[in-house]
Coordinates of C-alpha atoms in Angstrom, one line a residue:
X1 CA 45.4 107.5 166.1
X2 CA 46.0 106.1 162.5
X3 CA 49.7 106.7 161.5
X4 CA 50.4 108.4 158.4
X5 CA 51.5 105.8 155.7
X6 CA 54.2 106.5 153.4
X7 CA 53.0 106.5 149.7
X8 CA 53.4 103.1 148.3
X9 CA 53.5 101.8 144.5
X10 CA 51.6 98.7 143.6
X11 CA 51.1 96.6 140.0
X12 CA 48.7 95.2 138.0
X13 CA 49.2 93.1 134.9
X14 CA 47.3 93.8 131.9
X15 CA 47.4 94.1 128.1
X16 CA 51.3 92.6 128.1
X17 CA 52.3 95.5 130.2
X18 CA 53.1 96.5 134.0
X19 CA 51.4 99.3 135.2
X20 CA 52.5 101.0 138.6
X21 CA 49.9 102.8 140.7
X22 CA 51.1 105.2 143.4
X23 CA 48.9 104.4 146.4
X24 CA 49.2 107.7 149.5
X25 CA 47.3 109.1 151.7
X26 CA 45.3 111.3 150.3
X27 CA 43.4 110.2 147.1
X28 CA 40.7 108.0 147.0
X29 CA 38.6 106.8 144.1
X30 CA 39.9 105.4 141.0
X31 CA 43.9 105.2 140.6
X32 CA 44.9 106.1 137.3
X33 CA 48.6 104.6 136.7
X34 CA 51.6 106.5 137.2
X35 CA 54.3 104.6 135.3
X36 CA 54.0 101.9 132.2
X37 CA 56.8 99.0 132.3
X38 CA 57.2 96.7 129.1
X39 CA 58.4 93.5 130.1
X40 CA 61.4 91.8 127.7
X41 CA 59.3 90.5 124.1
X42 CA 58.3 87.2 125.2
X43 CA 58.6 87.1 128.9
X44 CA 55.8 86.2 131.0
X45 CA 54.9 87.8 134.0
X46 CA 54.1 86.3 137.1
X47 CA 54.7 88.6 139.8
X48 CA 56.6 92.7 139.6
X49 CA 57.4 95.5 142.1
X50 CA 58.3 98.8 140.9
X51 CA 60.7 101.1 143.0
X52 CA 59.0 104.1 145.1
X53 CA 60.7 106.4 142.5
X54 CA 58.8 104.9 139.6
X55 CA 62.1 104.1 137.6
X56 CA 62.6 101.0 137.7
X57 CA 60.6 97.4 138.0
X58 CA 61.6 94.0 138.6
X59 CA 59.6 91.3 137.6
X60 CA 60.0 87.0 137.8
X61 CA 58.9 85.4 135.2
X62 CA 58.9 81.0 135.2
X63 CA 62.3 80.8 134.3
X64 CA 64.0 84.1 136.2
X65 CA 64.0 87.4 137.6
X66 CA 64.4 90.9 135.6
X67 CA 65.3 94.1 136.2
X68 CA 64.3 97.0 133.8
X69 CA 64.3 100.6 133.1
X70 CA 61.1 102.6 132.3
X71 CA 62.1 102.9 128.8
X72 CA 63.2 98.7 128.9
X73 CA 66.6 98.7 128.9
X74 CA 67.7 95.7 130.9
X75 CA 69.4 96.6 134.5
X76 CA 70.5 92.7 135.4
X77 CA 68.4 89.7 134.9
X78 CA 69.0 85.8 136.5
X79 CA 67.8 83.0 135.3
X80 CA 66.5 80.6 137.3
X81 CA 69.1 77.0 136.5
X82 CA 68.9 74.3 135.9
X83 CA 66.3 75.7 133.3
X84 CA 63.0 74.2 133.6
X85 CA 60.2 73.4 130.7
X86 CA 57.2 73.0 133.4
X87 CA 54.9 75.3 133.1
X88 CA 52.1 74.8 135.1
X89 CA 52.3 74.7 139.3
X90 CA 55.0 77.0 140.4
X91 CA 54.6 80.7 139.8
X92 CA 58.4 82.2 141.1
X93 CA 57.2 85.8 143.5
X94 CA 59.2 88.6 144.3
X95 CA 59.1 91.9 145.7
X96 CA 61.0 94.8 146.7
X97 CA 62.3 96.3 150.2
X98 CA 61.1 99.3 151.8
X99 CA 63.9 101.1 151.2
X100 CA 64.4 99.8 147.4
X101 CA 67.7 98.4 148.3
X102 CA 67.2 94.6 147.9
X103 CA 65.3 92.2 145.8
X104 CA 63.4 89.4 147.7
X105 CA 62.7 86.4 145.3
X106 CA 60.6 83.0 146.0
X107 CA 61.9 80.1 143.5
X108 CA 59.4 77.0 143.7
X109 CA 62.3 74.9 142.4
X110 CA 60.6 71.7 143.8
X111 CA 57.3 72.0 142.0
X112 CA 59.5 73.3 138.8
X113 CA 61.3 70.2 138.4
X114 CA 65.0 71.4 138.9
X115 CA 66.3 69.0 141.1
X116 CA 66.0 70.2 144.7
X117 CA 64.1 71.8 147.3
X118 CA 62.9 75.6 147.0
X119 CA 64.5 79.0 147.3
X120 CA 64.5 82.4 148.9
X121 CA 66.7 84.7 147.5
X122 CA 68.2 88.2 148.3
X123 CA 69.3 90.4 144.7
X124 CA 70.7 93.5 145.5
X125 CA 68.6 95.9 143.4
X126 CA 71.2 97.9 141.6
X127 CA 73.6 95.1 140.6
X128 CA 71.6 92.2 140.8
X129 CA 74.3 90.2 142.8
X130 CA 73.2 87.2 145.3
X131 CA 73.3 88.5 148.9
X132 CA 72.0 85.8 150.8
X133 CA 70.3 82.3 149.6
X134 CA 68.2 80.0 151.8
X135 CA 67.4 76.5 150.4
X136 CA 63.7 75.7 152.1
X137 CA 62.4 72.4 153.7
X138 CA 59.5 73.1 151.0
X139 CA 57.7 72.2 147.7
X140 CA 55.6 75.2 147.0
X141 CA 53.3 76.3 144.3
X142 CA 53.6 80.0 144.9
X143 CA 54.2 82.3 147.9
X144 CA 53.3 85.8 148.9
X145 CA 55.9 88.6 150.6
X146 CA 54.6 90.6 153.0
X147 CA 56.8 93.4 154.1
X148 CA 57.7 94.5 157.9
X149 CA 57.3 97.9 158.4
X150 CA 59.7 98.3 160.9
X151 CA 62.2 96.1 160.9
X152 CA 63.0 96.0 157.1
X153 CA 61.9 92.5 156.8
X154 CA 60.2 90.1 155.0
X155 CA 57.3 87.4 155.8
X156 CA 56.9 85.1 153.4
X157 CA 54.0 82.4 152.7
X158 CA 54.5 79.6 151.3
X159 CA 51.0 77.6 149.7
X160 CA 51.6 74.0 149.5
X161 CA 48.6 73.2 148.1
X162 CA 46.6 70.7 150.0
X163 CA 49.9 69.8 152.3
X164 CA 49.5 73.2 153.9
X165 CA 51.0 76.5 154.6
X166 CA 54.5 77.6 155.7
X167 CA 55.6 81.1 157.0
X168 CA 59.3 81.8 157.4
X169 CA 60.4 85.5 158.1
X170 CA 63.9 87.0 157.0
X171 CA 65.6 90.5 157.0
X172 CA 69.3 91.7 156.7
X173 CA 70.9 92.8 159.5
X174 CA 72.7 96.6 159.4
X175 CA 76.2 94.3 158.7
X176 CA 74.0 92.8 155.8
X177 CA 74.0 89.5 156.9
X178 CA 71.2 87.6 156.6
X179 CA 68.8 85.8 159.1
X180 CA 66.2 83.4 158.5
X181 CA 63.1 81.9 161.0
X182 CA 60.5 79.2 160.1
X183 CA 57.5 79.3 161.9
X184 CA 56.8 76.0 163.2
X185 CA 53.2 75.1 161.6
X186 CA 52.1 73.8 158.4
X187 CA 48.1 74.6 159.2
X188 CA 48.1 78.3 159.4
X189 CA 48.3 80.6 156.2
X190 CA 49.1 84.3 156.9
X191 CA 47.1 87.1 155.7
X192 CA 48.8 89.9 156.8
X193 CA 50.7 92.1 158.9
X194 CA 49.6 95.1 161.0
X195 CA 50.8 98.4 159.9
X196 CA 52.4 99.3 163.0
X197 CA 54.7 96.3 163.0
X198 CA 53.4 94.6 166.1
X199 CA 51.4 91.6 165.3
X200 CA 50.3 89.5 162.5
X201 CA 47.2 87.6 161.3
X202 CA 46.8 84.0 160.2
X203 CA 43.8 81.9 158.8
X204 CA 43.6 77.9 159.8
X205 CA 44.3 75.8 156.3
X206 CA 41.0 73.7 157.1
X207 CA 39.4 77.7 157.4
X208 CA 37.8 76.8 160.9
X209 CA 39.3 79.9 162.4
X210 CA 41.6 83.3 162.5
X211 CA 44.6 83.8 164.5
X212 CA 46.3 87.1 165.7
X213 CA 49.7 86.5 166.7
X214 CA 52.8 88.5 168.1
X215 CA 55.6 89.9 166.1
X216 CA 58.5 87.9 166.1
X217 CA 57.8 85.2 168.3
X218 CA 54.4 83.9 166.2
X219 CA 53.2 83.7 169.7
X220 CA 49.5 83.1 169.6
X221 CA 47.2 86.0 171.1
X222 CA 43.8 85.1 170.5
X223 CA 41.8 83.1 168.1
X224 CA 38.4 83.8 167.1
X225 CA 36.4 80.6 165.5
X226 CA 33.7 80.7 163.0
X227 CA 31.2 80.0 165.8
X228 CA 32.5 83.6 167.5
X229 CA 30.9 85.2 164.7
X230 CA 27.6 83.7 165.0
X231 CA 27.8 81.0 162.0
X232 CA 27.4 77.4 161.8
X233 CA 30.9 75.9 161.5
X234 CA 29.2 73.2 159.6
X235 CA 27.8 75.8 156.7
X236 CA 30.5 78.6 156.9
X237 CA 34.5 79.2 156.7
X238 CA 36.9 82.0 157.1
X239 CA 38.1 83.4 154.1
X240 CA 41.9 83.3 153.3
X241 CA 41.5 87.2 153.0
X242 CA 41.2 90.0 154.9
X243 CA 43.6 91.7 156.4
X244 CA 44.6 95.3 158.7
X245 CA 42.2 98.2 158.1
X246 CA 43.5 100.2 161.1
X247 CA 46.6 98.9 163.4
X248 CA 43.7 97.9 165.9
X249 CA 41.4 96.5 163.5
X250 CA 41.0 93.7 161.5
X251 CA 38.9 92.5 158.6
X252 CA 37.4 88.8 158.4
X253 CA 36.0 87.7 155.8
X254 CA 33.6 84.8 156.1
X255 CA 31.5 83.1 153.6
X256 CA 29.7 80.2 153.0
X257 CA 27.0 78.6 150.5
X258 CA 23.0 79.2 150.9
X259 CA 20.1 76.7 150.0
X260 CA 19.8 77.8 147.0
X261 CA 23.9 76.9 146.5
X262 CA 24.8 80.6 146.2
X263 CA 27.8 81.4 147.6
X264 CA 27.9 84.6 149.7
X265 CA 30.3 86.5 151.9
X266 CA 30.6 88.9 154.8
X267 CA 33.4 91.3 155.9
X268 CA 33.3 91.3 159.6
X269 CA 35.9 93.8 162.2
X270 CA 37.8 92.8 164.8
X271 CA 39.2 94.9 167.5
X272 CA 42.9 93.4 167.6
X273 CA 43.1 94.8 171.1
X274 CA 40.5 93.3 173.1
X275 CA 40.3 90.1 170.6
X276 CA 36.0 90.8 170.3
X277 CA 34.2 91.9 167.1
X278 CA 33.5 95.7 166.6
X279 CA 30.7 95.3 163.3
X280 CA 31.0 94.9 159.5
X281 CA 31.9 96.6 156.3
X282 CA 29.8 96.3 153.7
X283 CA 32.3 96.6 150.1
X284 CA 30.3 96.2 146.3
X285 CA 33.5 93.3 145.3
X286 CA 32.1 90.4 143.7
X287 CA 34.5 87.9 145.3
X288 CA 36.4 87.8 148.8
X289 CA 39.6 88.5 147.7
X290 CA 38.9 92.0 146.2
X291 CA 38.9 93.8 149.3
X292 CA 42.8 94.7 150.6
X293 CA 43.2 96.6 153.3
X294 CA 46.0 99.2 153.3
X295 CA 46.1 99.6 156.9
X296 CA 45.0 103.4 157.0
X297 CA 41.5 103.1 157.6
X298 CA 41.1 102.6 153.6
X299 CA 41.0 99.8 151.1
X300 CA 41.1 98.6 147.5
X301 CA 39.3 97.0 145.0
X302 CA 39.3 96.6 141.5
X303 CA 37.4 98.7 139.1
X304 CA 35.9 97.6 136.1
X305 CA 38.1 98.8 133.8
X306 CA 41.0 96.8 135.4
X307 CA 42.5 100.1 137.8
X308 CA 42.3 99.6 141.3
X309 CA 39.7 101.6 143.6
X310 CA 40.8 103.4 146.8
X311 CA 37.8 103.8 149.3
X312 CA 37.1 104.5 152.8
X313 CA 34.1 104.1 155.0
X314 CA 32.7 104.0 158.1
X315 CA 31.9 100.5 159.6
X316 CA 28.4 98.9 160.4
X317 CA 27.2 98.4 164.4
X318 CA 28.2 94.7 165.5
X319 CA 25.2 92.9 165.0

């Protein structure tokens, strides 16, 4: 049985503005956007969460993190020091915990220039104060948060470019002290976690295979190469996409280049139980990161007017 997902709020960037899109369980089609955020004039925005309530968003730009209301009046705002003037190879990520309480921030300080190593940092949400700071073995470009469902946590993955991947998991504990865990690889970059908290899914750098792993330990379970899906490893690569369409299955996307040098890709489903492949799922995207799953049995895509598409479907017979 698919669990009921809570309603959710994601962003898109467009026009200079932040628009908020509630995501629940009931509406498919085209999302039209609940809430409108103007960031600060002359702030660029690389990555924004907006609070289940719609009232407030906080966004990082390449030089801080901000806090607004929806009519812009500034909650708290920190700015990333020593100040940096690069601005190309580090974008600075946050995002925002389940319960809104906390502010989870990335700082590529490394690949910024400032001095040291980069940073993972915990904002509380109404006052902007520091809560916990971990300095990072790392020199990233970027990284994505991934929520845990459960636990309250964070995943976070860290793209080193060509050096690799790193995946380090932290949460606050009820006392609200912090605890932090880096998995020990460089070679596996994660895609995402299943919606019932249990497990977690990870693509090989090199893209020669996907890996489902157990939550916390990062304990392998099962790997499935590009030869299980009846591909020539020398012709075709897993996809750093994909993700949970159901807690027991899992979309892989593989692609590759024909004769002609046109590239293609296919969405294949994997039964996260029993580790074997349960068909495909054919989606109109024009890339192989358009398709998210959202865990519920549904999935997004972009429209062509720049509003993401909820959709559902049934799955092709493995071939």
């Amino acid at each position: 049985m698919v669990p009921v997902r809570p309603s959710k709020v994601i962003t898109r960037h467009r026009d200079g503005a932040i628009y908020a899109y509630v995501v629940d369980s009931g509406a498919l089609g085209t999302l039209e956007p609940a809430a409108v955020f103007r960031p600060r004039p002359g702030d660029e925005v690389a990555e924004s969460a907006v609070r289940t309530d719609l009232e407030r968003v906080v966004y990082t730009t390449l030089g801080g993190v901000v806090c607004l209301t929806r009519a812009g009046d500034v909650v708290w705002a920190s700015a990333f020091e020593p100040h940096s003037d690069r601005l190309h190879g580090h974008r600075p990520g946050c995002a925002l915990s389940l319960d809104d309480r906390t502010v989870w921030v990335y700082r590529p300080d490394a690949m910024a220039g400032r001095g040291g190593a980069d940073q993972w940092v915990v904002h509380d949400a109404d006052s902007g104060a520091v809560l916990a700071r971990r300095e990072l073995e790392t020199a990233g470009h970027g990284a994505g948060h991934h929520a845990h469902p459960v636990d309250g946590g964070f995943y976070l993955d860290i793209g080193e470019g060509q050096d690799g991947s790193v995946i380090l998991r932290g949460r606050l504990r009820a006392d609200r002290e912090p605890e932090f865990m880096t998995y020990p690889w460089w070679d596996r970059c994660l895609i995402d976690l299943a919606p019932d908290g249990r497990q977690f899914m990870t693509v090989d750098h090199g893209q020669a295979d996907v890996g489902f792993h157990d939550h916390p330990s990062g304990n392998m379970l099962f790997t499935l190469p590009v030869e299980a899906f009846g591909y020539d490893p020398e012709e075709t690569f897993v996809e750093w996409s994909g993700g949970y369409l159901t807690p027991d299955t899992a979309v892989v996307t593989l692609g590759g280049e024909g004769h002609d040098e046109e590239e293609w890709f296919r969405h294949h489903l994997v039964d996260v139980r029993t580790g074997t492949l349960s068909g495909e799922i054919a989606v109109e995207v024009t890339n192989p990161y358009d398709l998210v799953p959202l865990g519920d049995g549904s999935w997004l895509t972009d429209g062509p007017d720049g509003h993401p598409v909820r959709r559902a479907g049934a799955p092709h017979p493995a071939r």
